[in-house]
Amino acid sequence: DGATISGVVDSIGQISGAAGNTALVTGTGSSWRNSFLYVGNVGAGASNRLVIAAGGGVFSANSCTIGSYCNSNSVLVTGAGSRLTNSQSLIVGYSGRGNELIISNGAVVTAGTTYVEQNNGLQNRVVVTGSGSVLTNKVDFYVGQMGSSNLLMVSDRGRLVNGTGYIGSQTMHRANAAVVSLATWSNRSDLHVGYNAAASQLLVTNAGQVIANNSFVGYGNYSSNNLVVVSDSVDFGPVAPPVPSLWTNRGELFLGY
């Protein structure tokens, strides 16, 4: 408890063959401060890992990248008081596959903009789960900024907050998805399901809530076969009415734009 590490450009797993390395930041007051943080960098091997738990904190003045040109790296932020803070970008999979960020059990992550994949990454994911767990972005949030088959899951009273939200962005990239189940995704501005992208999907279920100013299901000439499904209420017992799943737009809803 209470230990501090400081650096400038820090990596867990750097260059080819650096696989299976783990850093643990745990306990109230324990912190790791840097300008740039990489969990798996420059073709490093798989399964490099950062765990922030029990009130520990990691603070990056610029950006945190989970899997830069490498695969299957992960960050777990778990427990009330645990924090991961990035002043600029949080990137989960930069030209990488199978990288993940999990925020659970009341942990808090903040960023300028979060990218669940950037630069042709595949099958990367972010999970926000558990009461009090939140991912807050000062600017925007992307699931599939330039790649395919990436996933956002917000569940069990977790929360995602951002400016504009994008599920699928850029031509020729497909099948990015978001699931909001008994949780909330709040867009201060607009929501795009397929922004010049195809086969993007949003599922709002089990009393999930998605909120935006305006929503666009398919935006641009290259958008096709994008889908939103809102289904299933939750019955919390005989003394309260069932709670429905909701997709709320303060302004307008466009199906194809």
PDB file of C-alpha atoms in Angstrom:
ATOM      1  CA  ASP A   1       0.000   0.000   0.000  1.00  0.00           C
ATOM      2  CA  GLY A   2       1.130   3.527  -0.801  1.00  0.00           C
ATOM      3  CA  ALA A   3       4.018   2.691  -3.155  1.00  0.00           C
ATOM      4  CA  THR A   4       4.681   4.966  -6.152  1.00  0.00           C
ATOM      5  CA  ILE A   5       6.411   4.299  -9.482  1.00  0.00           C
ATOM      6  CA  SER A   6       7.134   7.051 -12.015  1.00  0.00           C
ATOM      7  CA  GLY A   7       8.244   6.864 -15.634  1.00  0.00           C
ATOM      8  CA  VAL A   8       7.919   8.507 -19.028  1.00  0.00           C
ATOM      9  CA  VAL A   9       7.365   5.830 -21.691  1.00  0.00           C
ATOM     10  CA  ASP A  10       6.643   2.583 -19.855  1.00  0.00           C
ATOM     11  CA  SER A  11       5.926  -0.884 -21.272  1.00  0.00           C
ATOM     12  CA  ILE A  12       4.793  -4.256 -19.959  1.00  0.00           C
ATOM     13  CA  GLY A  13       6.206  -6.509 -22.677  1.00  0.00           C
ATOM     14  CA  GLN A  14       8.391  -4.685 -25.207  1.00  0.00           C
ATOM     15  CA  ILE A  15       9.638  -6.018 -28.579  1.00  0.00           C
ATOM     16  CA  SER A  16       9.396  -9.534 -29.997  1.00  0.00           C
ATOM     17  CA  GLY A  17       9.188 -12.455 -27.596  1.00  0.00           C
ATOM     18  CA  ALA A  18       8.275 -10.464 -24.484  1.00  0.00           C
ATOM     19  CA  ALA A  19       5.252 -12.537 -23.446  1.00  0.00           C
ATOM     20  CA  GLY A  20       3.386 -13.336 -20.259  1.00  0.00           C
ATOM     21  CA  ASN A  21       4.564 -10.373 -18.180  1.00  0.00           C
ATOM     22  CA  THR A  22       2.331  -8.989 -15.402  1.00  0.00           C
ATOM     23  CA  ALA A  23       2.303  -5.746 -13.409  1.00  0.00           C
ATOM     24  CA  LEU A  24       0.113  -5.417 -10.302  1.00  0.00           C
ATOM     25  CA  VAL A  25      -0.796  -2.061  -8.749  1.00  0.00           C
ATOM     26  CA  THR A  26      -2.790  -2.726  -5.599  1.00  0.00           C
ATOM     27  CA  GLY A  27      -3.739  -1.030  -2.356  1.00  0.00           C
ATOM     28  CA  THR A  28      -4.989   2.427  -1.461  1.00  0.00           C
ATOM     29  CA  GLY A  29      -2.447   5.079  -2.389  1.00  0.00           C
ATOM     30  CA  SER A  30      -0.370   2.812  -4.615  1.00  0.00           C
ATOM     31  CA  SER A  31       0.215   4.475  -7.970  1.00  0.00           C
ATOM     32  CA  TRP A  32       2.093   4.260 -11.259  1.00  0.00           C
ATOM     33  CA  ARG A  33       2.543   7.541 -13.120  1.00  0.00           C
ATOM     34  CA  ASN A  34       3.831   7.943 -16.653  1.00  0.00           C
ATOM     35  CA  SER A  35       3.337   9.856 -19.873  1.00  0.00           C
ATOM     36  CA  PHE A  36       2.767   6.850 -22.169  1.00  0.00           C
ATOM     37  CA  LEU A  37       1.929   3.287 -21.155  1.00  0.00           C
ATOM     38  CA  TYR A  38       1.999   0.196 -23.385  1.00  0.00           C
ATOM     39  CA  VAL A  39       0.703  -3.199 -22.313  1.00  0.00           C
ATOM     40  CA  GLY A  40       2.305  -5.251 -25.106  1.00  0.00           C
ATOM     41  CA  ASN A  41       4.266  -3.153 -27.589  1.00  0.00           C
ATOM     42  CA  VAL A  42       5.994  -3.440 -30.971  1.00  0.00           C
ATOM     43  CA  GLY A  43       5.284  -7.060 -31.773  1.00  0.00           C
ATOM     44  CA  ALA A  44       5.723  -8.332 -28.219  1.00  0.00           C
ATOM     45  CA  GLY A  45       4.430 -11.791 -27.429  1.00  0.00           C
ATOM     46  CA  ALA A  46       0.952 -12.410 -26.112  1.00  0.00           C
ATOM     47  CA  SER A  47      -0.584 -12.298 -22.644  1.00  0.00           C
ATOM     48  CA  ASN A  48       1.081  -9.273 -21.107  1.00  0.00           C
ATOM     49  CA  ARG A  49      -1.144  -7.987 -18.317  1.00  0.00           C
ATOM     50  CA  LEU A  50      -1.788  -5.034 -16.016  1.00  0.00           C
ATOM     51  CA  VAL A  51      -3.971  -5.465 -12.912  1.00  0.00           C
ATOM     52  CA  ILE A  52      -5.136  -2.439 -10.904  1.00  0.00           C
ATOM     53  CA  ALA A  53      -6.969  -3.498  -7.740  1.00  0.00           C
ATOM     54  CA  ALA A  54      -8.002  -2.598  -4.199  1.00  0.00           C
ATOM     55  CA  GLY A  55      -7.714   1.159  -4.618  1.00  0.00           C
ATOM     56  CA  GLY A  56      -4.554   1.303  -6.725  1.00  0.00           C
ATOM     57  CA  GLY A  57      -4.168   3.839  -9.523  1.00  0.00           C
ATOM     58  CA  VAL A  58      -2.373   4.206 -12.858  1.00  0.00           C
ATOM     59  CA  PHE A  59      -2.141   7.702 -14.342  1.00  0.00           C
ATOM     60  CA  SER A  60      -0.934   8.411 -17.895  1.00  0.00           C
ATOM     61  CA  ALA A  61      -0.430  12.032 -18.868  1.00  0.00           C
ATOM     62  CA  ASN A  62      -0.890  11.136 -22.530  1.00  0.00           C
ATOM     63  CA  SER A  63      -2.093   7.700 -23.601  1.00  0.00           C
ATOM     64  CA  CYS A  64      -2.429   4.033 -22.701  1.00  0.00           C
ATOM     65  CA  THR A  65      -2.282   1.398 -25.452  1.00  0.00           C
ATOM     66  CA  ILE A  66      -3.228  -2.224 -24.777  1.00  0.00           C
ATOM     67  CA  GLY A  67      -1.681  -4.314 -27.555  1.00  0.00           C
ATOM     68  CA  SER A  68       0.308  -2.251 -30.055  1.00  0.00           C
ATOM     69  CA  TYR A  69       1.132  -4.482 -33.054  1.00  0.00           C
ATOM     70  CA  CYS A  70       0.616  -7.537 -30.838  1.00  0.00           C
ATOM     71  CA  ASN A  71      -2.175  -9.779 -29.577  1.00  0.00           C
ATOM     72  CA  SER A  72      -4.021 -10.993 -26.465  1.00  0.00           C
ATOM     73  CA  ASN A  73      -2.840  -8.428 -23.935  1.00  0.00           C
ATOM     74  CA  SER A  74      -5.133  -7.227 -21.145  1.00  0.00           C
ATOM     75  CA  VAL A  75      -5.827  -4.661 -18.446  1.00  0.00           C
ATOM     76  CA  LEU A  76      -8.093  -5.416 -15.467  1.00  0.00           C
ATOM     77  CA  VAL A  77      -9.242  -2.508 -13.283  1.00  0.00           C
ATOM     78  CA  THR A  78     -11.268  -3.889 -10.395  1.00  0.00           C
ATOM     79  CA  GLY A  79     -12.683  -2.780  -7.063  1.00  0.00           C
ATOM     80  CA  ALA A  80     -13.989   0.478  -5.621  1.00  0.00           C
ATOM     81  CA  GLY A  81     -11.314   3.172  -5.618  1.00  0.00           C
ATOM     82  CA  SER A  82      -9.236   1.538  -8.345  1.00  0.00           C
ATOM     83  CA  ARG A  83      -8.518   3.922 -11.236  1.00  0.00           C
ATOM     84  CA  LEU A  84      -6.944   4.086 -14.672  1.00  0.00           C
ATOM     85  CA  THR A  85      -6.673   7.677 -15.913  1.00  0.00           C
ATOM     86  CA  ASN A  86      -5.539   8.806 -19.381  1.00  0.00           C
ATOM     87  CA  SER A  87      -5.516  12.460 -20.337  1.00  0.00           C
ATOM     88  CA  GLN A  88      -5.666  11.676 -24.056  1.00  0.00           C
ATOM     89  CA  SER A  89      -6.193   8.331 -25.804  1.00  0.00           C
ATOM     90  CA  LEU A  90      -7.047   4.894 -24.467  1.00  0.00           C
ATOM     91  CA  ILE A  91      -6.492   2.336 -27.252  1.00  0.00           C
ATOM     92  CA  VAL A  92      -7.448  -1.324 -26.965  1.00  0.00           C
ATOM     93  CA  GLY A  93      -5.734  -3.033 -29.909  1.00  0.00           C
ATOM     94  CA  TYR A  94      -3.586  -0.918 -32.243  1.00  0.00           C
ATOM     95  CA  SER A  95      -3.087  -3.218 -35.228  1.00  0.00           C
ATOM     96  CA  GLY A  96      -3.624  -6.042 -32.737  1.00  0.00           C
ATOM     97  CA  ARG A  97      -6.061  -8.879 -32.149  1.00  0.00           C
ATOM     98  CA  GLY A  98      -7.770 -10.175 -29.004  1.00  0.00           C
ATOM     99  CA  ASN A  99      -6.704  -7.415 -26.609  1.00  0.00           C
ATOM    100  CA  GLU A 100      -9.073  -6.407 -23.804  1.00  0.00           C
ATOM    101  CA  LEU A 101      -9.902  -3.934 -21.049  1.00  0.00           C
ATOM    102  CA  ILE A 102     -12.139  -5.069 -18.177  1.00  0.00           C
ATOM    103  CA  ILE A 103     -13.551  -2.577 -15.655  1.00  0.00           C
ATOM    104  CA  SER A 104     -15.358  -4.275 -12.780  1.00  0.00           C
ATOM    105  CA  ASN A 105     -16.691  -4.071  -9.237  1.00  0.00           C
ATOM    106  CA  GLY A 106     -16.860  -0.294  -8.936  1.00  0.00           C
ATOM    107  CA  ALA A 107     -13.584   0.651 -10.662  1.00  0.00           C
ATOM    108  CA  VAL A 108     -13.288   3.895 -12.644  1.00  0.00           C
ATOM    109  CA  VAL A 109     -11.493   4.538 -15.940  1.00  0.00           C
ATOM    110  CA  THR A 110     -11.251   7.962 -17.590  1.00  0.00           C
ATOM    111  CA  ALA A 111      -9.836   8.963 -20.964  1.00  0.00           C
ATOM    112  CA  GLY A 112      -9.918  11.682 -23.578  1.00  0.00           C
ATOM    113  CA  THR A 113     -11.130   9.316 -26.307  1.00  0.00           C
ATOM    114  CA  THR A 114     -11.353   5.511 -26.149  1.00  0.00           C
ATOM    115  CA  TYR A 115     -10.748   3.356 -29.225  1.00  0.00           C
ATOM    116  CA  VAL A 116     -11.735  -0.309 -29.034  1.00  0.00           C
ATOM    117  CA  GLU A 117      -9.347  -0.988 -31.904  1.00  0.00           C
ATOM    118  CA  GLN A 118      -7.424   1.377 -34.064  1.00  0.00           C
ATOM    119  CA  ASN A 119      -5.514   0.862 -37.317  1.00  0.00           C
ATOM    120  CA  ASN A 120      -7.007  -2.439 -38.534  1.00  0.00           C
ATOM    121  CA  GLY A 121      -7.266  -4.277 -35.232  1.00  0.00           C
ATOM    122  CA  LEU A 122      -9.564  -7.282 -34.884  1.00  0.00           C
ATOM    123  CA  GLN A 123     -11.596  -8.936 -32.105  1.00  0.00           C
ATOM    124  CA  ASN A 124     -10.628  -6.546 -29.326  1.00  0.00           C
ATOM    125  CA  ARG A 125     -13.080  -5.808 -26.533  1.00  0.00           C
ATOM    126  CA  VAL A 126     -13.971  -3.550 -23.612  1.00  0.00           C
ATOM    127  CA  VAL A 127     -16.163  -4.784 -20.738  1.00  0.00           C
ATOM    128  CA  VAL A 128     -17.672  -2.457 -18.108  1.00  0.00           C
ATOM    129  CA  THR A 129     -19.507  -4.477 -15.478  1.00  0.00           C
ATOM    130  CA  GLY A 130     -20.777  -4.104 -11.935  1.00  0.00           C
ATOM    131  CA  SER A 131     -22.451  -1.351  -9.940  1.00  0.00           C
ATOM    132  CA  GLY A 132     -20.280   1.765  -9.785  1.00  0.00           C
ATOM    133  CA  SER A 133     -18.015   0.658 -12.630  1.00  0.00           C
ATOM    134  CA  VAL A 134     -17.672   3.447 -15.168  1.00  0.00           C
ATOM    135  CA  LEU A 135     -15.704   4.401 -18.261  1.00  0.00           C
ATOM    136  CA  THR A 136     -15.874   8.158 -18.814  1.00  0.00           C
ATOM    137  CA  ASN A 137     -14.545   9.876 -21.934  1.00  0.00           C
ATOM    138  CA  LYS A 138     -14.031  13.613 -22.193  1.00  0.00           C
ATOM    139  CA  VAL A 139     -14.497  13.352 -25.956  1.00  0.00           C
ATOM    140  CA  ASP A 140     -15.643  10.313 -27.979  1.00  0.00           C
ATOM    141  CA  PHE A 141     -15.852   6.515 -27.895  1.00  0.00           C
ATOM    142  CA  TYR A 142     -15.220   4.133 -30.825  1.00  0.00           C
ATOM    143  CA  VAL A 143     -15.935   0.427 -31.190  1.00  0.00           C
ATOM    144  CA  GLY A 144     -14.126  -0.431 -34.406  1.00  0.00           C
ATOM    145  CA  GLN A 145     -12.430   2.770 -35.488  1.00  0.00           C
ATOM    146  CA  MET A 146     -10.666   1.158 -38.465  1.00  0.00           C
ATOM    147  CA  GLY A 147     -11.128  -2.595 -37.918  1.00  0.00           C
ATOM    148  CA  SER A 148     -13.677  -5.396 -37.685  1.00  0.00           C
ATOM    149  CA  SER A 149     -15.354  -7.704 -35.148  1.00  0.00           C
ATOM    150  CA  ASN A 150     -14.603  -5.606 -32.069  1.00  0.00           C
ATOM    151  CA  LEU A 151     -16.937  -5.593 -29.048  1.00  0.00           C
ATOM    152  CA  LEU A 152     -18.208  -3.335 -26.290  1.00  0.00           C
ATOM    153  CA  MET A 153     -20.089  -4.945 -23.380  1.00  0.00           C
ATOM    154  CA  VAL A 154     -21.678  -2.808 -20.647  1.00  0.00           C
ATOM    155  CA  SER A 155     -23.513  -4.937 -18.085  1.00  0.00           C
ATOM    156  CA  ASP A 156     -24.805  -5.367 -14.532  1.00  0.00           C
ATOM    157  CA  ARG A 157     -25.258  -1.636 -13.788  1.00  0.00           C
ATOM    158  CA  GLY A 158     -21.982  -0.536 -15.349  1.00  0.00           C
ATOM    159  CA  ARG A 159     -21.853   2.822 -17.159  1.00  0.00           C
ATOM    160  CA  LEU A 160     -20.218   4.261 -20.258  1.00  0.00           C
ATOM    161  CA  VAL A 161     -20.164   8.044 -20.773  1.00  0.00           C
ATOM    162  CA  ASN A 162     -18.809   9.934 -23.795  1.00  0.00           C
ATOM    163  CA  GLY A 163     -19.422  12.709 -26.301  1.00  0.00           C
ATOM    164  CA  THR A 164     -20.198  11.001 -29.623  1.00  0.00           C
ATOM    165  CA  GLY A 165     -20.353   7.207 -29.770  1.00  0.00           C
ATOM    166  CA  TYR A 166     -19.402   5.144 -32.828  1.00  0.00           C
ATOM    167  CA  ILE A 167     -20.049   1.456 -33.496  1.00  0.00           C
ATOM    168  CA  GLY A 168     -18.157   0.834 -36.726  1.00  0.00           C
ATOM    169  CA  SER A 169     -16.275   3.621 -38.444  1.00  0.00           C
ATOM    170  CA  GLN A 170     -14.484   3.836 -41.805  1.00  0.00           C
ATOM    171  CA  THR A 171     -15.130   2.115 -45.118  1.00  0.00           C
ATOM    172  CA  MET A 172     -14.574  -1.626 -45.603  1.00  0.00           C
ATOM    173  CA  HIS A 173     -14.722  -2.530 -41.899  1.00  0.00           C
ATOM    174  CA  ARG A 174     -17.512  -4.738 -40.618  1.00  0.00           C
ATOM    175  CA  ALA A 175     -19.271  -6.473 -37.757  1.00  0.00           C
ATOM    176  CA  ASN A 176     -18.408  -4.257 -34.799  1.00  0.00           C
ATOM    177  CA  ALA A 177     -20.909  -4.579 -31.959  1.00  0.00           C
ATOM    178  CA  ALA A 178     -22.069  -3.187 -28.631  1.00  0.00           C
ATOM    179  CA  VAL A 179     -24.244  -4.850 -25.979  1.00  0.00           C
ATOM    180  CA  VAL A 180     -25.859  -2.850 -23.149  1.00  0.00           C
ATOM    181  CA  SER A 181     -27.499  -5.178 -20.617  1.00  0.00           C
ATOM    182  CA  LEU A 182     -28.904  -3.879 -17.309  1.00  0.00           C
ATOM    183  CA  ALA A 183     -26.507  -0.959 -17.732  1.00  0.00           C
ATOM    184  CA  THR A 184     -26.287   2.536 -19.234  1.00  0.00           C
ATOM    185  CA  TRP A 185     -24.493   4.056 -22.218  1.00  0.00           C
ATOM    186  CA  SER A 186     -24.854   7.835 -22.134  1.00  0.00           C
ATOM    187  CA  ASN A 187     -23.809   9.852 -25.189  1.00  0.00           C
ATOM    188  CA  ARG A 188     -23.656  13.575 -24.531  1.00  0.00           C
ATOM    189  CA  SER A 189     -23.819  14.103 -28.295  1.00  0.00           C
ATOM    190  CA  ASP A 190     -24.790  11.680 -31.104  1.00  0.00           C
ATOM    191  CA  LEU A 191     -24.637   7.914 -31.568  1.00  0.00           C
ATOM    192  CA  HIS A 192     -23.617   6.261 -34.864  1.00  0.00           C
ATOM    193  CA  VAL A 193     -24.311   2.588 -35.545  1.00  0.00           C
ATOM    194  CA  GLY A 194     -22.363   2.160 -38.777  1.00  0.00           C
ATOM    195  CA  TYR A 195     -20.510   5.347 -39.749  1.00  0.00           C
ATOM    196  CA  ASN A 196     -19.463   4.543 -43.312  1.00  0.00           C
ATOM    197  CA  ALA A 197     -19.258   0.936 -42.107  1.00  0.00           C
ATOM    198  CA  ALA A 198     -21.317  -2.226 -42.605  1.00  0.00           C
ATOM    199  CA  ALA A 199     -22.945  -4.805 -40.331  1.00  0.00           C
ATOM    200  CA  SER A 200     -22.527  -2.794 -37.138  1.00  0.00           C
ATOM    201  CA  GLN A 201     -24.851  -3.861 -34.316  1.00  0.00           C
ATOM    202  CA  LEU A 202     -26.253  -2.498 -31.065  1.00  0.00           C
ATOM    203  CA  LEU A 203     -28.222  -4.681 -28.643  1.00  0.00           C
ATOM    204  CA  VAL A 204     -30.006  -3.022 -25.705  1.00  0.00           C
ATOM    205  CA  THR A 205     -31.464  -5.670 -23.414  1.00  0.00           C
ATOM    206  CA  ASN A 206     -32.415  -6.625 -19.837  1.00  0.00           C
ATOM    207  CA  ALA A 207     -33.438  -3.078 -18.846  1.00  0.00           C
ATOM    208  CA  GLY A 208     -30.401  -1.552 -20.528  1.00  0.00           C
ATOM    209  CA  GLN A 209     -30.467   2.131 -21.436  1.00  0.00           C
ATOM    210  CA  VAL A 210     -28.837   4.002 -24.305  1.00  0.00           C
ATOM    211  CA  ILE A 211     -29.141   7.796 -24.441  1.00  0.00           C
ATOM    212  CA  ALA A 212     -28.079  10.189 -27.222  1.00  0.00           C
ATOM    213  CA  ASN A 213     -28.927  13.522 -28.782  1.00  0.00           C
ATOM    214  CA  ASN A 214     -29.456  12.109 -32.287  1.00  0.00           C
ATOM    215  CA  SER A 215     -28.922   8.520 -33.432  1.00  0.00           C
ATOM    216  CA  PHE A 216     -27.908   7.356 -36.908  1.00  0.00           C
ATOM    217  CA  VAL A 217     -28.301   3.718 -37.949  1.00  0.00           C
ATOM    218  CA  GLY A 218     -26.183   3.827 -41.080  1.00  0.00           C
ATOM    219  CA  TYR A 219     -24.424   7.070 -41.973  1.00  0.00           C
ATOM    220  CA  GLY A 220     -22.685   7.645 -45.302  1.00  0.00           C
ATOM    221  CA  ASN A 221     -22.547   5.992 -48.715  1.00  0.00           C
ATOM    222  CA  TYR A 222     -20.705   2.891 -47.512  1.00  0.00           C
ATOM    223  CA  SER A 223     -23.064   2.021 -44.648  1.00  0.00           C
ATOM    224  CA  SER A 224     -25.238  -1.085 -45.041  1.00  0.00           C
ATOM    225  CA  ASN A 225     -26.855  -3.843 -43.001  1.00  0.00           C
ATOM    226  CA  ASN A 226     -26.511  -2.051 -39.682  1.00  0.00           C
ATOM    227  CA  LEU A 227     -28.856  -3.108 -36.884  1.00  0.00           C
ATOM    228  CA  VAL A 228     -30.235  -1.998 -33.516  1.00  0.00           C
ATOM    229  CA  VAL A 229     -32.288  -4.339 -31.314  1.00  0.00           C
ATOM    230  CA  VAL A 230     -34.033  -3.170 -28.120  1.00  0.00           C
ATOM    231  CA  SER A 231     -35.571  -6.048 -26.174  1.00  0.00           C
ATOM    232  CA  ASP A 232     -36.549  -7.463 -22.797  1.00  0.00           C
ATOM    233  CA  SER A 233     -37.634  -5.778 -19.609  1.00  0.00           C
ATOM    234  CA  VAL A 234     -36.584  -6.867 -16.116  1.00  0.00           C
ATOM    235  CA  ASP A 235     -39.061  -7.665 -13.341  1.00  0.00           C
ATOM    236  CA  PHE A 236     -37.560  -6.677  -9.970  1.00  0.00           C
ATOM    237  CA  GLY A 237     -40.412  -8.114  -7.928  1.00  0.00           C
ATOM    238  CA  PRO A 238     -44.082  -7.685  -7.017  1.00  0.00           C
ATOM    239  CA  VAL A 239     -43.750  -4.197  -5.482  1.00  0.00           C
ATOM    240  CA  ALA A 240     -42.328  -2.533  -8.601  1.00  0.00           C
ATOM    241  CA  PRO A 241     -43.369  -2.569 -12.256  1.00  0.00           C
ATOM    242  CA  PRO A 242     -41.066  -4.199 -14.812  1.00  0.00           C
ATOM    243  CA  VAL A 243     -38.240  -1.954 -16.050  1.00  0.00           C
ATOM    244  CA  PRO A 244     -38.016  -1.813 -19.864  1.00  0.00           C
ATOM    245  CA  SER A 245     -34.970  -1.527 -22.052  1.00  0.00           C
ATOM    246  CA  LEU A 246     -34.765   2.000 -23.475  1.00  0.00           C
ATOM    247  CA  TRP A 247     -33.119   3.748 -26.410  1.00  0.00           C
ATOM    248  CA  THR A 248     -33.727   7.447 -25.828  1.00  0.00           C
ATOM    249  CA  ASN A 249     -32.972  10.223 -28.316  1.00  0.00           C
ATOM    250  CA  ARG A 250     -33.272  13.830 -27.215  1.00  0.00           C
ATOM    251  CA  GLY A 251     -33.468  14.884 -30.852  1.00  0.00           C
ATOM    252  CA  GLU A 252     -33.938  12.733 -33.964  1.00  0.00           C
ATOM    253  CA  LEU A 253     -33.501   9.108 -35.079  1.00  0.00           C
ATOM    254  CA  PHE A 254     -32.260   8.427 -38.626  1.00  0.00           C
ATOM    255  CA  LEU A 255     -32.445   5.004 -40.254  1.00  0.00           C
ATOM    256  CA  GLY A 256     -30.022   5.528 -43.124  1.00  0.00           C
ATOM    257  CA  TYR A 257     -28.493   8.971 -43.646  1.00  0.00           C
TER     258      TYR A 257
END
